[in-house]
Amino acid sequence: MAYYSVLAVTPSSEDWIPDYLPTANKLVAKHGGRYLARTASHEQVEGSDQAAALRIILEWPTRDAAMNFMNDPDYKPHLDARTAGSESYHFVIEGKDDLA
């Protein structure tokens, strides 16, 4: 079953971004993920303000793939840099409809 990572990221510094992107791209692919959206073009249409500079959506083949990416030792320094240089929220969502 597919899983999705949904992130809201607002950089407080852009120093981490040039090193982060090539490594994250490589490791996402290594773990079977693919980016569905990485954009600053988004609009909130409901609820209280949840501002974020970037919205990112990734698709994973399994939950394990998503967690293996997050726990990959090659990703750790880049994750640390991203979390230190941004306000980030990351949700891993199972691709199913519990309300069907």
PDB file of N, CA and C in Angstrom:
ATOM      1  N   MET A   1       0.846  -1.180   0.000  1.00  0.00           N
ATOM      2  CA  MET A   1       0.000   0.000   0.000  1.00  0.00           C
ATOM      3  C   MET A   1       0.888   1.238   0.000  1.00  0.00           C
ATOM      4  N   ALA A   2       0.540   2.216  -0.797  1.00  0.00           N
ATOM      5  CA  ALA A   2       1.309   3.453  -0.882  1.00  0.00           C
ATOM      6  C   ALA A   2       1.178   4.269   0.404  1.00  0.00           C
ATOM      7  N   TYR A   3       2.224   4.988   0.697  1.00  0.00           N
ATOM      8  CA  TYR A   3       2.247   5.967   1.783  1.00  0.00           C
ATOM      9  C   TYR A   3       2.709   7.281   1.188  1.00  0.00           C
ATOM     10  N   TYR A   4       2.345   8.364   1.864  1.00  0.00           N
ATOM     11  CA  TYR A   4       2.692   9.693   1.385  1.00  0.00           C
ATOM     12  C   TYR A   4       3.341  10.482   2.509  1.00  0.00           C
ATOM     13  N   SER A   5       4.406  11.193   2.171  1.00  0.00           N
ATOM     14  CA  SER A   5       4.978  12.181   3.070  1.00  0.00           C
ATOM     15  C   SER A   5       4.427  13.526   2.641  1.00  0.00           C
ATOM     16  N   VAL A   6       3.880  14.255   3.598  1.00  0.00           N
ATOM     17  CA  VAL A   6       3.362  15.596   3.351  1.00  0.00           C
ATOM     18  C   VAL A   6       4.100  16.527   4.295  1.00  0.00           C
ATOM     19  N   LEU A   7       4.811  17.488   3.715  1.00  0.00           N
ATOM     20  CA  LEU A   7       5.628  18.398   4.512  1.00  0.00           C
ATOM     21  C   LEU A   7       5.238  19.840   4.262  1.00  0.00           C
ATOM     22  N   ALA A   8       5.381  20.633   5.313  1.00  0.00           N
ATOM     23  CA  ALA A   8       5.301  22.086   5.230  1.00  0.00           C
ATOM     24  C   ALA A   8       6.636  22.586   5.759  1.00  0.00           C
ATOM     25  N   VAL A   9       7.362  23.337   4.938  1.00  0.00           N
ATOM     26  CA  VAL A   9       8.710  23.774   5.296  1.00  0.00           C
ATOM     27  C   VAL A   9       8.837  25.271   5.054  1.00  0.00           C
ATOM     28  N   THR A  10       9.260  25.988   6.089  1.00  0.00           N
ATOM     29  CA  THR A  10       9.560  27.409   5.967  1.00  0.00           C
ATOM     30  C   THR A  10      11.006  27.621   6.396  1.00  0.00           C
ATOM     31  N   PRO A  11      11.908  27.831   5.433  1.00  0.00           N
ATOM     32  CA  PRO A  11      13.307  28.030   5.788  1.00  0.00           C
ATOM     33  C   PRO A  11      13.510  29.304   6.611  1.00  0.00           C
ATOM     34  N   SER A  12      14.342  29.194   7.630  1.00  0.00           N
ATOM     35  CA  SER A  12      14.791  30.375   8.372  1.00  0.00           C
ATOM     36  C   SER A  12      16.175  30.783   7.877  1.00  0.00           C
ATOM     37  N   SER A  13      16.811  29.880   7.162  1.00  0.00           N
ATOM     38  CA  SER A  13      18.098  30.102   6.513  1.00  0.00           C
ATOM     39  C   SER A  13      18.083  29.255   5.245  1.00  0.00           C
ATOM     40  N   GLU A  14      18.753  29.723   4.218  1.00  0.00           N
ATOM     41  CA  GLU A  14      18.820  28.940   2.985  1.00  0.00           C
ATOM     42  C   GLU A  14      20.179  28.267   2.822  1.00  0.00           C
ATOM     43  N   ASP A  15      21.032  28.377   3.834  1.00  0.00           N
ATOM     44  CA  ASP A  15      22.384  27.824   3.756  1.00  0.00           C
ATOM     45  C   ASP A  15      22.392  26.314   3.547  1.00  0.00           C
ATOM     46  N   TRP A  16      21.429  25.610   4.066  1.00  0.00           N
ATOM     47  CA  TRP A  16      21.382  24.150   4.010  1.00  0.00           C
ATOM     48  C   TRP A  16      20.860  23.616   2.678  1.00  0.00           C
ATOM     49  N   ILE A  17      20.151  24.440   1.917  1.00  0.00           N
ATOM     50  CA  ILE A  17      19.422  23.968   0.740  1.00  0.00           C
ATOM     51  C   ILE A  17      20.329  23.431  -0.373  1.00  0.00           C
ATOM     52  N   PRO A  18      21.435  24.113  -0.754  1.00  0.00           N
ATOM     53  CA  PRO A  18      22.250  23.583  -1.864  1.00  0.00           C
ATOM     54  C   PRO A  18      22.814  22.181  -1.615  1.00  0.00           C
ATOM     55  N   ASP A  19      23.198  21.862  -0.396  1.00  0.00           N
ATOM     56  CA  ASP A  19      23.700  20.522  -0.087  1.00  0.00           C
ATOM     57  C   ASP A  19      22.559  19.530   0.118  1.00  0.00           C
ATOM     58  N   TYR A  20      21.436  20.021   0.595  1.00  0.00           N
ATOM     59  CA  TYR A  20      20.311  19.155   0.924  1.00  0.00           C
ATOM     60  C   TYR A  20      19.677  18.531  -0.324  1.00  0.00           C
ATOM     61  N   LEU A  21      19.408  19.352  -1.323  1.00  0.00           N
ATOM     62  CA  LEU A  21      18.622  18.900  -2.471  1.00  0.00           C
ATOM     63  C   LEU A  21      19.225  17.706  -3.210  1.00  0.00           C
ATOM     64  N   PRO A  22      20.508  17.735  -3.609  1.00  0.00           N
ATOM     65  CA  PRO A  22      21.018  16.576  -4.356  1.00  0.00           C
ATOM     66  C   PRO A  22      21.022  15.290  -3.525  1.00  0.00           C
ATOM     67  N   THR A  23      21.321  15.413  -2.247  1.00  0.00           N
ATOM     68  CA  THR A  23      21.335  14.221  -1.386  1.00  0.00           C
ATOM     69  C   THR A  23      19.925  13.698  -1.176  1.00  0.00           C
ATOM     70  N   ALA A  24      18.988  14.579  -0.866  1.00  0.00           N
ATOM     71  CA  ALA A  24      17.598  14.147  -0.664  1.00  0.00           C
ATOM     72  C   ALA A  24      17.049  13.509  -1.933  1.00  0.00           C
ATOM     73  N   ASN A  25      17.315  14.109  -3.086  1.00  0.00           N
ATOM     74  CA  ASN A  25      16.835  13.547  -4.357  1.00  0.00           C
ATOM     75  C   ASN A  25      17.344  12.121  -4.545  1.00  0.00           C
ATOM     76  N   LYS A  26      18.633  11.930  -4.313  1.00  0.00           N
ATOM     77  CA  LYS A  26      19.250  10.612  -4.488  1.00  0.00           C
ATOM     78  C   LYS A  26      18.673   9.601  -3.504  1.00  0.00           C
ATOM     79  N   LEU A  27      18.507   9.999  -2.245  1.00  0.00           N
ATOM     80  CA  LEU A  27      18.041   9.065  -1.221  1.00  0.00           C
ATOM     81  C   LEU A  27      16.550   8.768  -1.344  1.00  0.00           C
ATOM     82  N   VAL A  28      15.756   9.728  -1.778  1.00  0.00           N
ATOM     83  CA  VAL A  28      14.340   9.464  -2.039  1.00  0.00           C
ATOM     84  C   VAL A  28      14.232   8.366  -3.094  1.00  0.00           C
ATOM     85  N   ALA A  29      14.987   8.500  -4.183  1.00  0.00           N
ATOM     86  CA  ALA A  29      14.960   7.487  -5.245  1.00  0.00           C
ATOM     87  C   ALA A  29      15.485   6.146  -4.731  1.00  0.00           C
ATOM     88  N   LYS A  30      16.545   6.171  -3.944  1.00  0.00           N
ATOM     89  CA  LYS A  30      17.123   4.934  -3.395  1.00  0.00           C
ATOM     90  C   LYS A  30      16.078   4.144  -2.615  1.00  0.00           C
ATOM     91  N   HIS A  31      15.200   4.840  -1.900  1.00  0.00           N
ATOM     92  CA  HIS A  31      14.204   4.181  -1.053  1.00  0.00           C
ATOM     93  C   HIS A  31      12.853   4.010  -1.755  1.00  0.00           C
ATOM     94  N   GLY A  32      12.825   4.217  -3.075  1.00  0.00           N
ATOM     95  CA  GLY A  32      11.621   3.947  -3.848  1.00  0.00           C
ATOM     96  C   GLY A  32      10.598   5.056  -3.835  1.00  0.00           C
ATOM     97  N   GLY A  33      10.967   6.225  -3.347  1.00  0.00           N
ATOM     98  CA  GLY A  33      10.032   7.348  -3.304  1.00  0.00           C
ATOM     99  C   GLY A  33      10.095   8.176  -4.562  1.00  0.00           C
ATOM    100  N   ARG A  34       9.085   9.010  -4.708  1.00  0.00           N
ATOM    101  CA  ARG A  34       9.089   9.976  -5.813  1.00  0.00           C
ATOM    102  C   ARG A  34       8.335  11.215  -5.368  1.00  0.00           C
ATOM    103  N   TYR A  35       8.836  12.342  -5.828  1.00  0.00           N
ATOM    104  CA  TYR A  35       8.199  13.616  -5.518  1.00  0.00           C
ATOM    105  C   TYR A  35       6.964  13.789  -6.394  1.00  0.00           C
ATOM    106  N   LEU A  36       5.847  14.114  -5.762  1.00  0.00           N
ATOM    107  CA  LEU A  36       4.636  14.465  -6.491  1.00  0.00           C
ATOM    108  C   LEU A  36       4.498  15.972  -6.593  1.00  0.00           C
ATOM    109  N   ALA A  37       4.988  16.680  -5.574  1.00  0.00           N
ATOM    110  CA  ALA A  37       4.958  18.145  -5.590  1.00  0.00           C
ATOM    111  C   ALA A  37       6.040  18.679  -4.669  1.00  0.00           C
ATOM    112  N   ARG A  38       6.729  19.700  -5.132  1.00  0.00           N
ATOM    113  CA  ARG A  38       7.665  20.494  -4.326  1.00  0.00           C
ATOM    114  C   ARG A  38       7.491  21.919  -4.817  1.00  0.00           C
ATOM    115  N   THR A  39       6.746  22.708  -4.059  1.00  0.00           N
ATOM    116  CA  THR A  39       6.356  23.995  -4.626  1.00  0.00           C
ATOM    117  C   THR A  39       6.106  25.065  -3.566  1.00  0.00           C
ATOM    118  N   ALA A  40       6.362  26.282  -3.983  1.00  0.00           N
ATOM    119  CA  ALA A  40       5.964  27.447  -3.199  1.00  0.00           C
ATOM    120  C   ALA A  40       4.613  27.969  -3.688  1.00  0.00           C
ATOM    121  N   SER A  41       4.068  27.351  -4.731  1.00  0.00           N
ATOM    122  CA  SER A  41       2.776  27.745  -5.288  1.00  0.00           C
ATOM    123  C   SER A  41       1.675  26.913  -4.636  1.00  0.00           C
ATOM    124  N   HIS A  42       1.118  27.439  -3.578  1.00  0.00           N
ATOM    125  CA  HIS A  42       0.022  26.756  -2.886  1.00  0.00           C
ATOM    126  C   HIS A  42      -0.871  27.793  -2.248  1.00  0.00           C
ATOM    127  N   GLU A  43      -2.076  27.394  -2.005  1.00  0.00           N
ATOM    128  CA  GLU A  43      -3.079  28.307  -1.463  1.00  0.00           C
ATOM    129  C   GLU A  43      -3.898  27.564  -0.419  1.00  0.00           C
ATOM    130  N   GLN A  44      -3.980  28.130   0.762  1.00  0.00           N
ATOM    131  CA  GLN A  44      -4.824  27.550   1.800  1.00  0.00           C
ATOM    132  C   GLN A  44      -6.248  28.037   1.584  1.00  0.00           C
ATOM    133  N   VAL A  45      -7.193  27.115   1.546  1.00  0.00           N
ATOM    134  CA  VAL A  45      -8.576  27.490   1.262  1.00  0.00           C
ATOM    135  C   VAL A  45      -9.522  27.198   2.419  1.00  0.00           C
ATOM    136  N   GLU A  46      -8.988  26.640   3.521  1.00  0.00           N
ATOM    137  CA  GLU A  46      -9.848  26.317   4.646  1.00  0.00           C
ATOM    138  C   GLU A  46      -9.031  26.301   5.931  1.00  0.00           C
ATOM    139  N   GLY A  47      -9.664  26.627   7.053  1.00  0.00           N
ATOM    140  CA  GLY A  47      -9.044  26.513   8.371  1.00  0.00           C
ATOM    141  C   GLY A  47      -8.221  27.720   8.766  1.00  0.00           C
ATOM    142  N   SER A  48      -7.716  27.676  10.009  1.00  0.00           N
ATOM    143  CA  SER A  48      -6.884  28.773  10.504  1.00  0.00           C
ATOM    144  C   SER A  48      -5.548  28.762   9.766  1.00  0.00           C
ATOM    145  N   ASP A  49      -4.933  29.914   9.703  1.00  0.00           N
ATOM    146  CA  ASP A  49      -3.722  30.111   8.913  1.00  0.00           C
ATOM    147  C   ASP A  49      -2.632  29.113   9.300  1.00  0.00           C
ATOM    148  N   GLN A  50      -2.137  28.391   8.315  1.00  0.00           N
ATOM    149  CA  GLN A  50      -1.032  27.441   8.463  1.00  0.00           C
ATOM    150  C   GLN A  50       0.016  27.798   7.412  1.00  0.00           C
ATOM    151  N   ALA A  51       0.630  28.937   7.584  1.00  0.00           N
ATOM    152  CA  ALA A  51       1.579  29.433   6.591  1.00  0.00           C
ATOM    153  C   ALA A  51       2.787  28.510   6.476  1.00  0.00           C
ATOM    154  N   ALA A  52       3.264  28.325   5.272  1.00  0.00           N
ATOM    155  CA  ALA A  52       4.501  27.598   4.985  1.00  0.00           C
ATOM    156  C   ALA A  52       5.023  28.087   3.646  1.00  0.00           C
ATOM    157  N   ALA A  53       6.326  28.237   3.548  1.00  0.00           N
ATOM    158  CA  ALA A  53       6.914  28.684   2.297  1.00  0.00           C
ATOM    159  C   ALA A  53       6.817  27.610   1.226  1.00  0.00           C
ATOM    160  N   LEU A  54       7.022  26.351   1.620  1.00  0.00           N
ATOM    161  CA  LEU A  54       7.031  25.239   0.675  1.00  0.00           C
ATOM    162  C   LEU A  54       6.099  24.142   1.137  1.00  0.00           C
ATOM    163  N   ARG A  55       5.472  23.495   0.192  1.00  0.00           N
ATOM    164  CA  ARG A  55       4.687  22.282   0.447  1.00  0.00           C
ATOM    165  C   ARG A  55       5.310  21.181  -0.398  1.00  0.00           C
ATOM    166  N   ILE A  56       5.551  20.048   0.232  1.00  0.00           N
ATOM    167  CA  ILE A  56       6.192  18.925  -0.439  1.00  0.00           C
ATOM    168  C   ILE A  56       5.334  17.682  -0.227  1.00  0.00           C
ATOM    169  N   ILE A  57       5.103  16.937  -1.296  1.00  0.00           N
ATOM    170  CA  ILE A  57       4.376  15.667  -1.218  1.00  0.00           C
ATOM    171  C   ILE A  57       5.218  14.617  -1.924  1.00  0.00           C
ATOM    172  N   LEU A  58       5.498  13.531  -1.216  1.00  0.00           N
ATOM    173  CA  LEU A  58       6.223  12.398  -1.780  1.00  0.00           C
ATOM    174  C   LEU A  58       5.356  11.159  -1.686  1.00  0.00           C
ATOM    175  N   GLU A  59       5.529  10.259  -2.639  1.00  0.00           N
ATOM    176  CA  GLU A  59       4.851   8.974  -2.607  1.00  0.00           C
ATOM    177  C   GLU A  59       5.895   7.896  -2.336  1.00  0.00           C
ATOM    178  N   TRP A  60       5.559   6.972  -1.432  1.00  0.00           N
ATOM    179  CA  TRP A  60       6.422   5.852  -1.071  1.00  0.00           C
ATOM    180  C   TRP A  60       5.679   4.550  -1.347  1.00  0.00           C
ATOM    181  N   PRO A  61       6.405   3.493  -1.702  1.00  0.00           N
ATOM    182  CA  PRO A  61       5.721   2.222  -1.945  1.00  0.00           C
ATOM    183  C   PRO A  61       5.193   1.576  -0.661  1.00  0.00           C
ATOM    184  N   THR A  62       5.843   1.863   0.468  1.00  0.00           N
ATOM    185  CA  THR A  62       5.452   1.297   1.766  1.00  0.00           C
ATOM    186  C   THR A  62       5.821   2.273   2.864  1.00  0.00           C
ATOM    187  N   ARG A  63       5.268   2.046   4.062  1.00  0.00           N
ATOM    188  CA  ARG A  63       5.669   2.841   5.226  1.00  0.00           C
ATOM    189  C   ARG A  63       7.135   2.606   5.531  1.00  0.00           C
ATOM    190  N   ASP A  64       7.576   1.354   5.431  1.00  0.00           N
ATOM    191  CA  ASP A  64       8.981   1.046   5.694  1.00  0.00           C
ATOM    192  C   ASP A  64       9.910   1.853   4.795  1.00  0.00           C
ATOM    193  N   ALA A  65       9.551   2.019   3.527  1.00  0.00           N
ATOM    194  CA  ALA A  65      10.378   2.800   2.609  1.00  0.00           C
ATOM    195  C   ALA A  65      10.503   4.239   3.101  1.00  0.00           C
ATOM    196  N   ALA A  66       9.380   4.825   3.533  1.00  0.00           N
ATOM    197  CA  ALA A  66       9.405   6.201   4.045  1.00  0.00           C
ATOM    198  C   ALA A  66      10.283   6.298   5.288  1.00  0.00           C
ATOM    199  N   MET A  67      10.135   5.340   6.190  1.00  0.00           N
ATOM    200  CA  MET A  67      10.903   5.385   7.436  1.00  0.00           C
ATOM    201  C   MET A  67      12.374   5.055   7.186  1.00  0.00           C
ATOM    202  N   ASN A  68      12.650   4.176   6.236  1.00  0.00           N
ATOM    203  CA  ASN A  68      14.048   3.881   5.905  1.00  0.00           C
ATOM    204  C   ASN A  68      14.743   5.105   5.333  1.00  0.00           C
ATOM    205  N   PHE A  69      14.026   5.887   4.545  1.00  0.00           N
ATOM    206  CA  PHE A  69      14.575   7.156   4.067  1.00  0.00           C
ATOM    207  C   PHE A  69      14.887   8.073   5.243  1.00  0.00           C
ATOM    208  N   MET A  70      13.917   8.252   6.116  1.00  0.00           N
ATOM    209  CA  MET A  70      14.110   9.161   7.253  1.00  0.00           C
ATOM    210  C   MET A  70      15.264   8.716   8.153  1.00  0.00           C
ATOM    211  N   ASN A  71      15.474   7.411   8.262  1.00  0.00           N
ATOM    212  CA  ASN A  71      16.502   6.878   9.150  1.00  0.00           C
ATOM    213  C   ASN A  71      17.805   6.534   8.448  1.00  0.00           C
ATOM    214  N   ASP A  72      17.908   6.825   7.166  1.00  0.00           N
ATOM    215  CA  ASP A  72      19.133   6.529   6.427  1.00  0.00           C
ATOM    216  C   ASP A  72      20.288   7.345   7.012  1.00  0.00           C
ATOM    217  N   PRO A  73      21.393   6.705   7.376  1.00  0.00           N
ATOM    218  CA  PRO A  73      22.523   7.445   7.951  1.00  0.00           C
ATOM    219  C   PRO A  73      23.069   8.528   7.027  1.00  0.00           C
ATOM    220  N   ASP A  74      22.954   8.334   5.712  1.00  0.00           N
ATOM    221  CA  ASP A  74      23.413   9.368   4.781  1.00  0.00           C
ATOM    222  C   ASP A  74      22.497  10.589   4.777  1.00  0.00           C
ATOM    223  N   TYR A  75      21.253  10.410   5.225  1.00  0.00           N
ATOM    224  CA  TYR A  75      20.305  11.516   5.278  1.00  0.00           C
ATOM    225  C   TYR A  75      20.421  12.311   6.575  1.00  0.00           C
ATOM    226  N   LYS A  76      20.853  11.681   7.649  1.00  0.00           N
ATOM    227  CA  LYS A  76      20.849  12.279   8.991  1.00  0.00           C
ATOM    228  C   LYS A  76      21.454  13.686   9.025  1.00  0.00           C
ATOM    229  N   PRO A  77      22.666  13.925   8.495  1.00  0.00           N
ATOM    230  CA  PRO A  77      23.205  15.293   8.592  1.00  0.00           C
ATOM    231  C   PRO A  77      22.377  16.313   7.809  1.00  0.00           C
ATOM    232  N   HIS A  78      21.744  15.869   6.737  1.00  0.00           N
ATOM    233  CA  HIS A  78      20.919  16.781   5.929  1.00  0.00           C
ATOM    234  C   HIS A  78      19.579  17.045   6.609  1.00  0.00           C
ATOM    235  N   LEU A  79      19.020  16.035   7.237  1.00  0.00           N
ATOM    236  CA  LEU A  79      17.811  16.223   8.034  1.00  0.00           C
ATOM    237  C   LEU A  79      18.084  17.183   9.184  1.00  0.00           C
ATOM    238  N   ASP A  80      19.207  16.992   9.859  1.00  0.00           N
ATOM    239  CA  ASP A  80      19.582  17.897  10.955  1.00  0.00           C
ATOM    240  C   ASP A  80      19.728  19.324  10.457  1.00  0.00           C
ATOM    241  N   ALA A  81      20.356  19.497   9.290  1.00  0.00           N
ATOM    242  CA  ALA A  81      20.523  20.838   8.720  1.00  0.00           C
ATOM    243  C   ALA A  81      19.176  21.448   8.354  1.00  0.00           C
ATOM    244  N   ARG A  82      18.278  20.629   7.766  1.00  0.00           N
ATOM    245  CA  ARG A  82      16.950  21.150   7.400  1.00  0.00           C
ATOM    246  C   ARG A  82      16.173  21.566   8.630  1.00  0.00           C
ATOM    247  N   THR A  83      16.166  20.729   9.660  1.00  0.00           N
ATOM    248  CA  THR A  83      15.377  21.061  10.848  1.00  0.00           C
ATOM    249  C   THR A  83      15.992  22.236  11.610  1.00  0.00           C
ATOM    250  N   ALA A  84      17.307  22.391  11.552  1.00  0.00           N
ATOM    251  CA  ALA A  84      17.942  23.553  12.191  1.00  0.00           C
ATOM    252  C   ALA A  84      17.704  24.831  11.397  1.00  0.00           C
ATOM    253  N   GLY A  85      17.573  24.704  10.074  1.00  0.00           N
ATOM    254  CA  GLY A  85      17.450  25.876   9.214  1.00  0.00           C
ATOM    255  C   GLY A  85      16.054  26.131   8.704  1.00  0.00           C
ATOM    256  N   SER A  86      15.053  25.524   9.366  1.00  0.00           N
ATOM    257  CA  SER A  86      13.678  25.741   8.919  1.00  0.00           C
ATOM    258  C   SER A  86      12.704  25.366  10.029  1.00  0.00           C
ATOM    259  N   GLU A  87      11.484  25.794   9.840  1.00  0.00           N
ATOM    260  CA  GLU A  87      10.375  25.258  10.621  1.00  0.00           C
ATOM    261  C   GLU A  87       9.704  24.247   9.705  1.00  0.00           C
ATOM    262  N   SER A  88       9.712  22.977  10.131  1.00  0.00           N
ATOM    263  CA  SER A  88       9.242  21.896   9.263  1.00  0.00           C
ATOM    264  C   SER A  88       8.237  21.021   9.991  1.00  0.00           C
ATOM    265  N   TYR A  89       7.222  20.608   9.238  1.00  0.00           N
ATOM    266  CA  TYR A  89       6.232  19.646   9.734  1.00  0.00           C
ATOM    267  C   TYR A  89       6.148  18.543   8.696  1.00  0.00           C
ATOM    268  N   HIS A  90       6.237  17.295   9.153  1.00  0.00           N
ATOM    269  CA  HIS A  90       6.268  16.147   8.243  1.00  0.00           C
ATOM    270  C   HIS A  90       5.275  15.117   8.752  1.00  0.00           C
ATOM    271  N   PHE A  91       4.366  14.732   7.890  1.00  0.00           N
ATOM    272  CA  PHE A  91       3.375  13.703   8.196  1.00  0.00           C
ATOM    273  C   PHE A  91       3.571  12.549   7.227  1.00  0.00           C
ATOM    274  N   VAL A  92       3.520  11.318   7.726  1.00  0.00           N
ATOM    275  CA  VAL A  92       3.505  10.128   6.875  1.00  0.00           C
ATOM    276  C   VAL A  92       2.076   9.595   6.916  1.00  0.00           C
ATOM    277  N   ILE A  93       1.467   9.486   5.735  1.00  0.00           N
ATOM    278  CA  ILE A  93       0.039   9.195   5.627  1.00  0.00           C
ATOM    279  C   ILE A  93      -0.165   7.921   4.820  1.00  0.00           C
ATOM    280  N   GLU A  94      -0.932   6.993   5.383  1.00  0.00           N
ATOM    281  CA  GLU A  94      -1.254   5.763   4.666  1.00  0.00           C
ATOM    282  C   GLU A  94      -2.252   6.079   3.559  1.00  0.00           C
ATOM    283  N   GLY A  95      -1.991   5.535   2.364  1.00  0.00           N
ATOM    284  CA  GLY A  95      -2.831   5.803   1.201  1.00  0.00           C
ATOM    285  C   GLY A  95      -4.073   4.929   1.187  1.00  0.00           C
ATOM    286  N   LYS A  96      -4.974   5.171   2.129  1.00  0.00           N
ATOM    287  CA  LYS A  96      -6.219   4.411   2.162  1.00  0.00           C
ATOM    288  C   LYS A  96      -7.336   5.331   2.618  1.00  0.00           C
ATOM    289  N   ASP A  97      -8.558   4.898   2.414  1.00  0.00           N
ATOM    290  CA  ASP A  97      -9.737   5.679   2.796  1.00  0.00           C
ATOM    291  C   ASP A  97     -10.439   4.951   3.927  1.00  0.00           C
ATOM    292  N   ASP A  98     -10.213   5.401   5.153  1.00  0.00           N
ATOM    293  CA  ASP A  98     -10.859   4.800   6.327  1.00  0.00           C
ATOM    294  C   ASP A  98     -12.356   5.119   6.398  1.00  0.00           C
ATOM    295  N   LEU A  99     -12.823   6.053   5.601  1.00  0.00           N
ATOM    296  CA  LEU A  99     -14.213   6.482   5.687  1.00  0.00           C
ATOM    297  C   LEU A  99     -15.066   5.929   4.549  1.00  0.00           C
ATOM    298  N   ALA A 100     -14.469   5.110   3.711  1.00  0.00           N
ATOM    299  CA  ALA A 100     -15.234   4.554   2.577  1.00  0.00           C
ATOM    300  C   ALA A 100     -16.214   3.503   3.068  1.00  0.00           C
TER     301      ALA A 100
END
